[in-house]
């Protein structure tokens, strides 16, 4: 009876030791999983911050483009306003050449008389 009880006790100790090792292994595995998840979460936070930075830069770039477009539009409007006087100047130059030509013809006519 003592040997049988002793054998059962040894068997129970072996089972308890095995269960203890399994629990330790499970605990280490959970710790590893937890640490890996924590690392992935931190990595995702860093990526989110980088994406937010990129988005802010994109918005700033877009605003800069819009401002540049407005500036260019104002410059185009200014050039268009200046173009009308340029066209008038060119017309006056043509008229001047015509008058000069007519004057030369008139002088030539006077010299022939």
PDB file of C-alpha atoms in Angstrom:
ATOM      1  CA  UNK A   1       0.000   0.000   0.000  1.00  0.00           C
ATOM      2  CA  UNK A   2       2.829   2.395   0.919  1.00  0.00           C
ATOM      3  CA  UNK A   3       4.597   1.641  -2.359  1.00  0.00           C
ATOM      4  CA  UNK A   4       1.385   2.215  -4.285  1.00  0.00           C
ATOM      5  CA  UNK A   5       0.710   5.493  -2.465  1.00  0.00           C
ATOM      6  CA  UNK A   6       4.316   6.490  -2.966  1.00  0.00           C
ATOM      7  CA  UNK A   7       4.066   5.660  -6.688  1.00  0.00           C
ATOM      8  CA  UNK A   8       0.824   7.656  -6.983  1.00  0.00           C
ATOM      9  CA  UNK A   9       2.474  10.552  -5.115  1.00  0.00           C
ATOM     10  CA  UNK A  10       5.442  10.425  -7.509  1.00  0.00           C
ATOM     11  CA  UNK A  11       3.071  10.251 -10.456  1.00  0.00           C
ATOM     12  CA  UNK A  12       1.125  13.263  -9.126  1.00  0.00           C
ATOM     13  CA  UNK A  13       4.380  15.189  -8.562  1.00  0.00           C
ATOM     14  CA  UNK A  14       5.454  14.411 -12.130  1.00  0.00           C
ATOM     15  CA  UNK A  15       2.062  15.593 -13.401  1.00  0.00           C
ATOM     16  CA  UNK A  16       2.277  18.749 -11.237  1.00  0.00           C
ATOM     17  CA  UNK A  17       5.806  19.445 -12.476  1.00  0.00           C
ATOM     18  CA  UNK A  18       4.678  18.982 -16.067  1.00  0.00           C
ATOM     19  CA  UNK A  19       1.652  21.240 -15.505  1.00  0.00           C
ATOM     20  CA  UNK A  20       3.941  23.843 -13.864  1.00  0.00           C
ATOM     21  CA  UNK A  21       6.328  23.736 -16.848  1.00  0.00           C
ATOM     22  CA  UNK A  22       3.407  24.042 -19.276  1.00  0.00           C
ATOM     23  CA  UNK A  23       2.060  27.023 -17.328  1.00  0.00           C
ATOM     24  CA  UNK A  24       5.494  28.663 -17.372  1.00  0.00           C
ATOM     25  CA  UNK A  25       5.802  28.018 -21.087  1.00  0.00           C
ATOM     26  CA  UNK A  26       2.292  29.391 -21.675  1.00  0.00           C
ATOM     27  CA  UNK A  27       3.126  32.437 -19.567  1.00  0.00           C
ATOM     28  CA  UNK A  28       6.337  33.072 -21.530  1.00  0.00           C
ATOM     29  CA  UNK A  29       4.442  32.581 -24.782  1.00  0.00           C
ATOM     30  CA  UNK A  30       1.766  35.072 -23.682  1.00  0.00           C
ATOM     31  CA  UNK A  31       4.493  37.516 -22.640  1.00  0.00           C
ATOM     32  CA  UNK A  32       6.149  37.148 -26.050  1.00  0.00           C
ATOM     33  CA  UNK A  33       2.813  37.635 -27.802  1.00  0.00           C
ATOM     34  CA  UNK A  34       2.024  40.648 -25.623  1.00  0.00           C
ATOM     35  CA  UNK A  35       5.429  42.212 -26.291  1.00  0.00           C
ATOM     36  CA  UNK A  36       5.085  41.552 -30.012  1.00  0.00           C
ATOM     37  CA  UNK A  37       1.649  43.175 -30.025  1.00  0.00           C
ATOM     38  CA  UNK A  38       2.972  46.129 -28.054  1.00  0.00           C
ATOM     39  CA  UNK A  39       5.831  46.492 -30.569  1.00  0.00           C
ATOM     40  CA  UNK A  40       3.399  46.330 -33.500  1.00  0.00           C
ATOM     41  CA  UNK A  41       1.150  48.909 -31.831  1.00  0.00           C
ATOM     42  CA  UNK A  42       4.084  51.268 -31.316  1.00  0.00           C
ATOM     43  CA  UNK A  43       5.152  50.723 -34.920  1.00  0.00           C
ATOM     44  CA  UNK A  44       1.607  51.554 -36.065  1.00  0.00           C
ATOM     45  CA  UNK A  45       1.635  54.726 -33.935  1.00  0.00           C
ATOM     46  CA  UNK A  46       4.896  55.806 -35.565  1.00  0.00           C
ATOM     47  CA  UNK A  47       3.464  55.095 -39.025  1.00  0.00           C
ATOM     48  CA  UNK A  48       0.303  57.033 -38.159  1.00  0.00           C
ATOM     49  CA  UNK A  49       2.394  59.998 -37.017  1.00  0.00           C
ATOM     50  CA  UNK A  50       4.409  59.829 -40.243  1.00  0.00           C
ATOM     51  CA  UNK A  51       1.198  59.697 -42.293  1.00  0.00           C
ATOM     52  CA  UNK A  52      -0.226  62.656 -40.361  1.00  0.00           C
ATOM     53  CA  UNK A  53       2.992  64.581 -41.076  1.00  0.00           C
ATOM     54  CA  UNK A  54       2.769  63.682 -44.767  1.00  0.00           C
ATOM     55  CA  UNK A  55      -0.887  64.763 -44.806  1.00  0.00           C
ATOM     56  CA  UNK A  56      -0.007  68.087 -43.172  1.00  0.00           C
ATOM     57  CA  UNK A  57       2.760  68.637 -45.718  1.00  0.00           C
ATOM     58  CA  UNK A  58       0.369  67.728 -48.533  1.00  0.00           C
ATOM     59  CA  UNK A  59      -2.202  70.231 -47.262  1.00  0.00           C
ATOM     60  CA  UNK A  60       0.501  72.907 -46.960  1.00  0.00           C
ATOM     61  CA  UNK A  61       1.710  72.047 -50.460  1.00  0.00           C
ATOM     62  CA  UNK A  62      -1.824  72.238 -51.802  1.00  0.00           C
ATOM     63  CA  UNK A  63      -2.323  75.628 -50.166  1.00  0.00           C
ATOM     64  CA  UNK A  64       0.962  76.798 -51.667  1.00  0.00           C
ATOM     65  CA  UNK A  65      -0.165  75.587 -55.098  1.00  0.00           C
ATOM     66  CA  UNK A  66      -3.503  77.346 -54.724  1.00  0.00           C
ATOM     67  CA  UNK A  67      -1.742  80.553 -53.688  1.00  0.00           C
ATOM     68  CA  UNK A  68       0.650  80.228 -56.626  1.00  0.00           C
ATOM     69  CA  UNK A  69      -2.278  79.661 -58.977  1.00  0.00           C
ATOM     70  CA  UNK A  70      -4.006  82.789 -57.657  1.00  0.00           C
ATOM     71  CA  UNK A  71      -0.793  84.781 -58.080  1.00  0.00           C
ATOM     72  CA  UNK A  72      -0.354  83.504 -61.633  1.00  0.00           C
ATOM     73  CA  UNK A  73      -3.975  84.355 -62.417  1.00  0.00           C
ATOM     74  CA  UNK A  74      -3.443  87.909 -61.135  1.00  0.00           C
ATOM     75  CA  UNK A  75      -0.290  88.188 -63.246  1.00  0.00           C
ATOM     76  CA  UNK A  76      -2.164  86.905 -66.308  1.00  0.00           C
ATOM     77  CA  UNK A  77      -4.936  89.415 -65.660  1.00  0.00           C
ATOM     78  CA  UNK A  78      -2.333  92.173 -65.393  1.00  0.00           C
ATOM     79  CA  UNK A  79      -0.673  91.074 -68.641  1.00  0.00           C
ATOM     80  CA  UNK A  80      -4.077  91.000 -70.328  1.00  0.00           C
ATOM     81  CA  UNK A  81      -4.743  94.554 -69.118  1.00  0.00           C
ATOM     82  CA  UNK A  82      -1.324  95.666 -70.395  1.00  0.00           C
ATOM     83  CA  UNK A  83      -1.872  93.954 -73.716  1.00  0.00           C
ATOM     84  CA  UNK A  84      -4.641  96.330 -74.760  1.00  0.00           C
ATOM     85  CA  UNK A  85      -2.303  99.349 -74.569  1.00  0.00           C
ATOM     86  CA  UNK A  86       0.324  97.284 -76.413  1.00  0.00           C
ATOM     87  CA  UNK A  87      -2.166  96.613 -79.183  1.00  0.00           C
ATOM     88  CA  UNK A  88      -2.988 100.310 -79.275  1.00  0.00           C
ATOM     89  CA  UNK A  89       0.758 101.101 -79.459  1.00  0.00           C
ATOM     90  CA  UNK A  90       1.205  98.682 -82.341  1.00  0.00           C
ATOM     91  CA  UNK A  91      -1.766 100.275 -84.123  1.00  0.00           C
ATOM     92  CA  UNK A  92      -0.240 103.735 -83.600  1.00  0.00           C
ATOM     93  CA  UNK A  93       3.092 102.478 -84.967  1.00  0.00           C
ATOM     94  CA  UNK A  94       1.336 101.182 -88.087  1.00  0.00           C
ATOM     95  CA  UNK A  95      -0.461 104.501 -88.509  1.00  0.00           C
ATOM     96  CA  UNK A  96       2.845 106.358 -88.006  1.00  0.00           C
ATOM     97  CA  UNK A  97       4.516 104.257 -90.727  1.00  0.00           C
ATOM     98  CA  UNK A  98       1.586 104.888 -93.051  1.00  0.00           C
ATOM     99  CA  UNK A  99       1.678 108.627 -92.343  1.00  0.00           C
ATOM    100  CA  UNK A 100       5.456 108.669 -92.758  1.00  0.00           C
ATOM    101  CA  UNK A 101       5.113 106.864 -96.064  1.00  0.00           C
ATOM    102  CA  UNK A 102       2.382 109.288 -97.160  1.00  0.00           C
ATOM    103  CA  UNK A 103       4.560 112.217 -96.091  1.00  0.00           C
ATOM    104  CA  UNK A 104       7.486 110.851 -98.127  1.00  0.00           C
ATOM    105  CA  UNK A 105       5.204 110.481-101.139  1.00  0.00           C
ATOM    106  CA  UNK A 106       3.915 114.030-100.649  1.00  0.00           C
ATOM    107  CA  UNK A 107       7.486 115.384-100.423  1.00  0.00           C
ATOM    108  CA  UNK A 108       8.438 113.484-103.538  1.00  0.00           C
ATOM    109  CA  UNK A 109       5.371 114.905-105.298  1.00  0.00           C
ATOM    110  CA  UNK A 110       6.314 118.451-104.205  1.00  0.00           C
ATOM    111  CA  UNK A 111       9.905 118.015-105.480  1.00  0.00           C
ATOM    112  CA  UNK A 112       8.585 116.834-108.835  1.00  0.00           C
ATOM    113  CA  UNK A 113       6.476 119.938-109.213  1.00  0.00           C
TER     114      UNK A 113
END
